[in-house]
PDB file of C-alpha atoms in Angstrom:
ATOM      1  CA  UNK I   1     247.571 149.511 144.560  1.00  0.00           C
ATOM      2  CA  UNK I   2     250.957 149.525 146.272  1.00  0.00           C
ATOM      3  CA  UNK I   3     252.529 152.198 148.415  1.00  0.00           C
ATOM      4  CA  UNK I   4     254.462 153.716 145.492  1.00  0.00           C
ATOM      5  CA  UNK I   5     251.236 153.918 143.443  1.00  0.00           C
ATOM      6  CA  UNK I   6     249.527 155.815 146.290  1.00  0.00           C
ATOM      7  CA  UNK I   7     252.424 158.303 146.334  1.00  0.00           C
ATOM      8  CA  UNK I   8     252.133 158.794 142.560  1.00  0.00           C
ATOM      9  CA  UNK I   9     248.382 159.434 142.854  1.00  0.00           C
ATOM     10  CA  UNK I  10     249.013 161.891 145.712  1.00  0.00           C
ATOM     11  CA  UNK I  11     251.559 163.725 143.544  1.00  0.00           C
ATOM     12  CA  UNK I  12     249.030 164.011 140.692  1.00  0.00           C
ATOM     13  CA  UNK I  13     246.306 165.184 143.082  1.00  0.00           C
ATOM     14  CA  UNK I  14     248.513 167.909 144.492  1.00  0.00           C
ATOM     15  CA  UNK I  15     248.453 169.638 141.098  1.00  0.00           C
ATOM     16  CA  UNK I  16     244.631 169.609 140.776  1.00  0.00           C
ATOM     17  CA  UNK I  17     242.924 172.940 141.429  1.00  0.00           C
ATOM     18  CA  UNK I  18     239.288 173.283 142.616  1.00  0.00           C
ATOM     19  CA  UNK I  19     238.346 174.973 139.338  1.00  0.00           C
ATOM     20  CA  UNK I  20     239.473 171.853 137.436  1.00  0.00           C
ATOM     21  CA  UNK I  21     237.085 169.554 139.317  1.00  0.00           C
ATOM     22  CA  UNK I  22     233.698 169.339 137.597  1.00  0.00           C
ATOM     23  CA  UNK I  23     230.690 168.908 139.868  1.00  0.00           C
ATOM     24  CA  UNK I  24     227.206 167.979 138.733  1.00  0.00           C
ATOM     25  CA  UNK I  25     224.217 168.206 141.054  1.00  0.00           C
ATOM     26  CA  UNK I  26     220.429 168.370 140.721  1.00  0.00           C
ATOM     27  CA  UNK I  27     218.631 171.422 141.953  1.00  0.00           C
ATOM     28  CA  UNK I  28     215.333 171.307 143.810  1.00  0.00           C
ATOM     29  CA  UNK I  29     213.549 171.583 140.445  1.00  0.00           C
ATOM     30  CA  UNK I  30     215.229 168.356 139.246  1.00  0.00           C
ATOM     31  CA  UNK I  31     217.439 170.027 136.639  1.00  0.00           C
ATOM     32  CA  UNK I  32     221.083 169.039 136.441  1.00  0.00           C
ATOM     33  CA  UNK I  33     223.601 171.800 137.071  1.00  0.00           C
ATOM     34  CA  UNK I  34     227.267 171.623 136.034  1.00  0.00           C
ATOM     35  CA  UNK I  35     229.787 173.763 137.868  1.00  0.00           C
ATOM     36  CA  UNK I  36     233.286 173.565 139.284  1.00  0.00           C
ATOM     37  CA  UNK I  37     234.266 172.633 142.817  1.00  0.00           C
ATOM     38  CA  UNK I  38     235.392 176.166 143.624  1.00  0.00           C
ATOM     39  CA  UNK I  39     231.988 177.583 142.566  1.00  0.00           C
ATOM     40  CA  UNK I  40     229.783 174.894 144.111  1.00  0.00           C
ATOM     41  CA  UNK I  41     226.740 176.436 145.864  1.00  0.00           C
ATOM     42  CA  UNK I  42     226.589 174.048 148.819  1.00  0.00           C
ATOM     43  CA  UNK I  43     223.178 175.287 149.987  1.00  0.00           C
ATOM     44  CA  UNK I  44     221.703 174.472 146.564  1.00  0.00           C
ATOM     45  CA  UNK I  45     223.232 170.983 146.691  1.00  0.00           C
ATOM     46  CA  UNK I  46     221.828 170.379 150.194  1.00  0.00           C
ATOM     47  CA  UNK I  47     218.371 171.515 149.030  1.00  0.00           C
ATOM     48  CA  UNK I  48     218.560 169.575 145.760  1.00  0.00           C
ATOM     49  CA  UNK I  49     217.686 166.079 144.627  1.00  0.00           C
ATOM     50  CA  UNK I  50     219.797 162.951 144.319  1.00  0.00           C
ATOM     51  CA  UNK I  51     222.175 163.021 141.363  1.00  0.00           C
ATOM     52  CA  UNK I  52     221.601 159.370 140.528  1.00  0.00           C
ATOM     53  CA  UNK I  53     218.562 157.189 140.728  1.00  0.00           C
ATOM     54  CA  UNK I  54     218.502 154.378 143.260  1.00  0.00           C
ATOM     55  CA  UNK I  55     217.237 151.179 141.711  1.00  0.00           C
ATOM     56  CA  UNK I  56     215.266 148.430 143.404  1.00  0.00           C
ATOM     57  CA  UNK I  57     214.776 144.969 141.983  1.00  0.00           C
ATOM     58  CA  UNK I  58     214.221 141.441 143.215  1.00  0.00           C
ATOM     59  CA  UNK I  59     217.419 139.649 144.159  1.00  0.00           C
ATOM     60  CA  UNK I  60     219.465 142.810 144.664  1.00  0.00           C
ATOM     61  CA  UNK I  61     222.134 142.249 147.306  1.00  0.00           C
ATOM     62  CA  UNK I  62     221.762 145.647 148.975  1.00  0.00           C
ATOM     63  CA  UNK I  63     218.775 147.012 150.817  1.00  0.00           C
ATOM     64  CA  UNK I  64     217.540 150.330 149.396  1.00  0.00           C
ATOM     65  CA  UNK I  65     214.687 152.509 150.519  1.00  0.00           C
ATOM     66  CA  UNK I  66     213.501 155.872 151.783  1.00  0.00           C
ATOM     67  CA  UNK I  67     213.785 157.231 155.318  1.00  0.00           C
ATOM     68  CA  UNK I  68     211.450 160.002 156.490  1.00  0.00           C
ATOM     69  CA  UNK I  69     213.863 162.470 158.080  1.00  0.00           C
ATOM     70  CA  UNK I  70     212.782 165.240 160.426  1.00  0.00           C
ATOM     71  CA  UNK I  71     216.075 167.050 159.734  1.00  0.00           C
ATOM     72  CA  UNK I  72     215.624 166.948 155.957  1.00  0.00           C
ATOM     73  CA  UNK I  73     211.912 167.685 156.228  1.00  0.00           C
ATOM     74  CA  UNK I  74     211.092 164.771 153.949  1.00  0.00           C
ATOM     75  CA  UNK I  75     212.386 161.519 152.572  1.00  0.00           C
ATOM     76  CA  UNK I  76     216.078 160.682 152.197  1.00  0.00           C
ATOM     77  CA  UNK I  77     217.027 157.808 149.912  1.00  0.00           C
ATOM     78  CA  UNK I  78     219.532 155.162 151.005  1.00  0.00           C
ATOM     79  CA  UNK I  79     221.204 152.318 149.121  1.00  0.00           C
ATOM     80  CA  UNK I  80     222.168 150.074 152.021  1.00  0.00           C
ATOM     81  CA  UNK I  81     221.438 149.452 155.675  1.00  0.00           C
ATOM     82  CA  UNK I  82     224.780 151.064 156.515  1.00  0.00           C
ATOM     83  CA  UNK I  83     223.682 154.247 154.758  1.00  0.00           C
ATOM     84  CA  UNK I  84     220.376 154.096 156.607  1.00  0.00           C
ATOM     85  CA  UNK I  85     222.245 153.758 159.918  1.00  0.00           C
ATOM     86  CA  UNK I  86     224.368 156.835 159.084  1.00  0.00           C
ATOM     87  CA  UNK I  87     221.263 158.807 158.112  1.00  0.00           C
ATOM     88  CA  UNK I  88     219.612 157.824 161.417  1.00  0.00           C
ATOM     89  CA  UNK I  89     222.668 159.102 163.319  1.00  0.00           C
ATOM     90  CA  UNK I  90     222.639 162.370 161.388  1.00  0.00           C
ATOM     91  CA  UNK I  91     218.899 162.792 161.912  1.00  0.00           C
ATOM     92  CA  UNK I  92     219.371 162.534 165.683  1.00  0.00           C
ATOM     93  CA  UNK I  93     222.346 164.919 165.795  1.00  0.00           C
ATOM     94  CA  UNK I  94     221.243 168.433 166.811  1.00  0.00           C
ATOM     95  CA  UNK I  95     224.294 169.886 165.023  1.00  0.00           C
ATOM     96  CA  UNK I  96     223.100 168.521 161.638  1.00  0.00           C
ATOM     97  CA  UNK I  97     220.528 170.781 159.956  1.00  0.00           C
ATOM     98  CA  UNK I  98     220.489 169.297 156.424  1.00  0.00           C
ATOM     99  CA  UNK I  99     220.919 165.829 154.913  1.00  0.00           C
ATOM    100  CA  UNK I 100     221.317 165.134 151.192  1.00  0.00           C
ATOM    101  CA  UNK I 101     221.822 161.658 149.700  1.00  0.00           C
ATOM    102  CA  UNK I 102     223.869 161.015 146.546  1.00  0.00           C
ATOM    103  CA  UNK I 103     224.147 164.808 146.353  1.00  0.00           C
ATOM    104  CA  UNK I 104     226.689 165.369 143.581  1.00  0.00           C
ATOM    105  CA  UNK I 105     228.966 163.801 141.008  1.00  0.00           C
ATOM    106  CA  UNK I 106     232.637 164.763 141.293  1.00  0.00           C
ATOM    107  CA  UNK I 107     234.761 164.390 138.138  1.00  0.00           C
ATOM    108  CA  UNK I 108     238.424 165.190 137.729  1.00  0.00           C
ATOM    109  CA  UNK I 109     241.469 164.218 135.747  1.00  0.00           C
ATOM    110  CA  UNK I 110     244.279 163.088 138.057  1.00  0.00           C
ATOM    111  CA  UNK I 111     246.970 163.431 135.390  1.00  0.00           C
ATOM    112  CA  UNK I 112     246.575 159.834 134.273  1.00  0.00           C
ATOM    113  CA  UNK I 113     242.861 159.134 133.936  1.00  0.00           C
ATOM    114  CA  UNK I 114     239.410 160.584 134.556  1.00  0.00           C
ATOM    115  CA  UNK I 115     238.022 159.855 137.979  1.00  0.00           C
ATOM    116  CA  UNK I 116     234.473 160.229 139.183  1.00  0.00           C
ATOM    117  CA  UNK I 117     232.661 159.665 142.439  1.00  0.00           C
ATOM    118  CA  UNK I 118     229.219 160.203 143.958  1.00  0.00           C
ATOM    119  CA  UNK I 119     229.487 160.593 147.753  1.00  0.00           C
ATOM    120  CA  UNK I 120     226.788 158.833 149.764  1.00  0.00           C
ATOM    121  CA  UNK I 121     225.727 161.806 151.887  1.00  0.00           C
ATOM    122  CA  UNK I 122     226.269 165.504 152.378  1.00  0.00           C
ATOM    123  CA  UNK I 123     225.498 166.836 155.862  1.00  0.00           C
ATOM    124  CA  UNK I 124     224.995 170.515 156.608  1.00  0.00           C
ATOM    125  CA  UNK I 125     225.966 171.678 160.085  1.00  0.00           C
ATOM    126  CA  UNK I 126     224.256 174.299 162.250  1.00  0.00           C
ATOM    127  CA  UNK I 127     227.557 176.205 162.257  1.00  0.00           C
ATOM    128  CA  UNK I 128     227.643 176.342 158.441  1.00  0.00           C
ATOM    129  CA  UNK I 129     230.060 173.426 158.113  1.00  0.00           C
ATOM    130  CA  UNK I 130     229.568 170.675 155.544  1.00  0.00           C
ATOM    131  CA  UNK I 131     230.534 167.024 155.906  1.00  0.00           C
ATOM    132  CA  UNK I 132     230.893 164.656 152.955  1.00  0.00           C
ATOM    133  CA  UNK I 133     230.136 161.068 153.989  1.00  0.00           C
ATOM    134  CA  UNK I 134     231.070 157.851 152.215  1.00  0.00           C
ATOM    135  CA  UNK I 135     229.677 154.683 153.770  1.00  0.00           C
ATOM    136  CA  UNK I 136     231.488 151.365 153.475  1.00  0.00           C
ATOM    137  CA  UNK I 137     231.446 148.160 155.498  1.00  0.00           C
ATOM    138  CA  UNK I 138     234.455 147.839 157.824  1.00  0.00           C
ATOM    139  CA  UNK I 139     235.436 144.672 155.968  1.00  0.00           C
ATOM    140  CA  UNK I 140     235.944 146.711 152.769  1.00  0.00           C
ATOM    141  CA  UNK I 141     238.221 149.343 154.318  1.00  0.00           C
ATOM    142  CA  UNK I 142     241.319 147.199 153.729  1.00  0.00           C
ATOM    143  CA  UNK I 143     240.661 147.219 149.981  1.00  0.00           C
ATOM    144  CA  UNK I 144     243.261 149.564 148.400  1.00  0.00           C
ATOM    145  CA  UNK I 145     240.719 150.869 145.865  1.00  0.00           C
ATOM    146  CA  UNK I 146     238.357 151.874 148.681  1.00  0.00           C
ATOM    147  CA  UNK I 147     241.202 153.553 150.568  1.00  0.00           C
ATOM    148  CA  UNK I 148     242.251 155.418 147.441  1.00  0.00           C
ATOM    149  CA  UNK I 149     238.674 156.578 146.780  1.00  0.00           C
ATOM    150  CA  UNK I 150     238.343 157.831 150.358  1.00  0.00           C
ATOM    151  CA  UNK I 151     241.691 159.578 149.996  1.00  0.00           C
ATOM    152  CA  UNK I 152     240.704 161.305 146.738  1.00  0.00           C
ATOM    153  CA  UNK I 153     237.387 162.481 148.173  1.00  0.00           C
ATOM    154  CA  UNK I 154     239.034 163.693 151.398  1.00  0.00           C
ATOM    155  CA  UNK I 155     241.669 165.549 149.393  1.00  0.00           C
ATOM    156  CA  UNK I 156     239.071 167.226 147.171  1.00  0.00           C
ATOM    157  CA  UNK I 157     237.120 168.331 150.251  1.00  0.00           C
ATOM    158  CA  UNK I 158     240.271 169.783 151.807  1.00  0.00           C
ATOM    159  CA  UNK I 159     241.110 171.643 148.592  1.00  0.00           C
ATOM    160  CA  UNK I 160     237.574 173.096 148.504  1.00  0.00           C
ATOM    161  CA  UNK I 161     237.716 173.980 152.191  1.00  0.00           C
TER     162      UNK I 161
END
């Protein structure tokens, strides 16, 4: 994606409103809940279950598993060693009071096509703040698609506040 394409995407994003972004999450009872970004109950998302199942099978390139987190008060799923490393950092941070993995599915129409994304982690702060975390290897950060995805997610978080 070239520079002019990034500008066009930014222009389309600027017209999206939080009520137009559909969010799906799983509550603590395992049921899926559909809502909009402006009505998202963050505490319910933090206390909920992963929105997608993590699959394990022989020969898989990534390393998935479960980490027993003292912050989360139970197991947190991870899909790669990089995600595990970020969970370990969050678990040791006294300012982080909640950790949720694959917490929600974000869907929105950018004016040209439907977009969707499942962030890797959602961290709840002691001060009530929330941090959305996407984990990627440094070598993948130069990929324009990865940069665009990070940009869309960052923008949606800013719109939500």
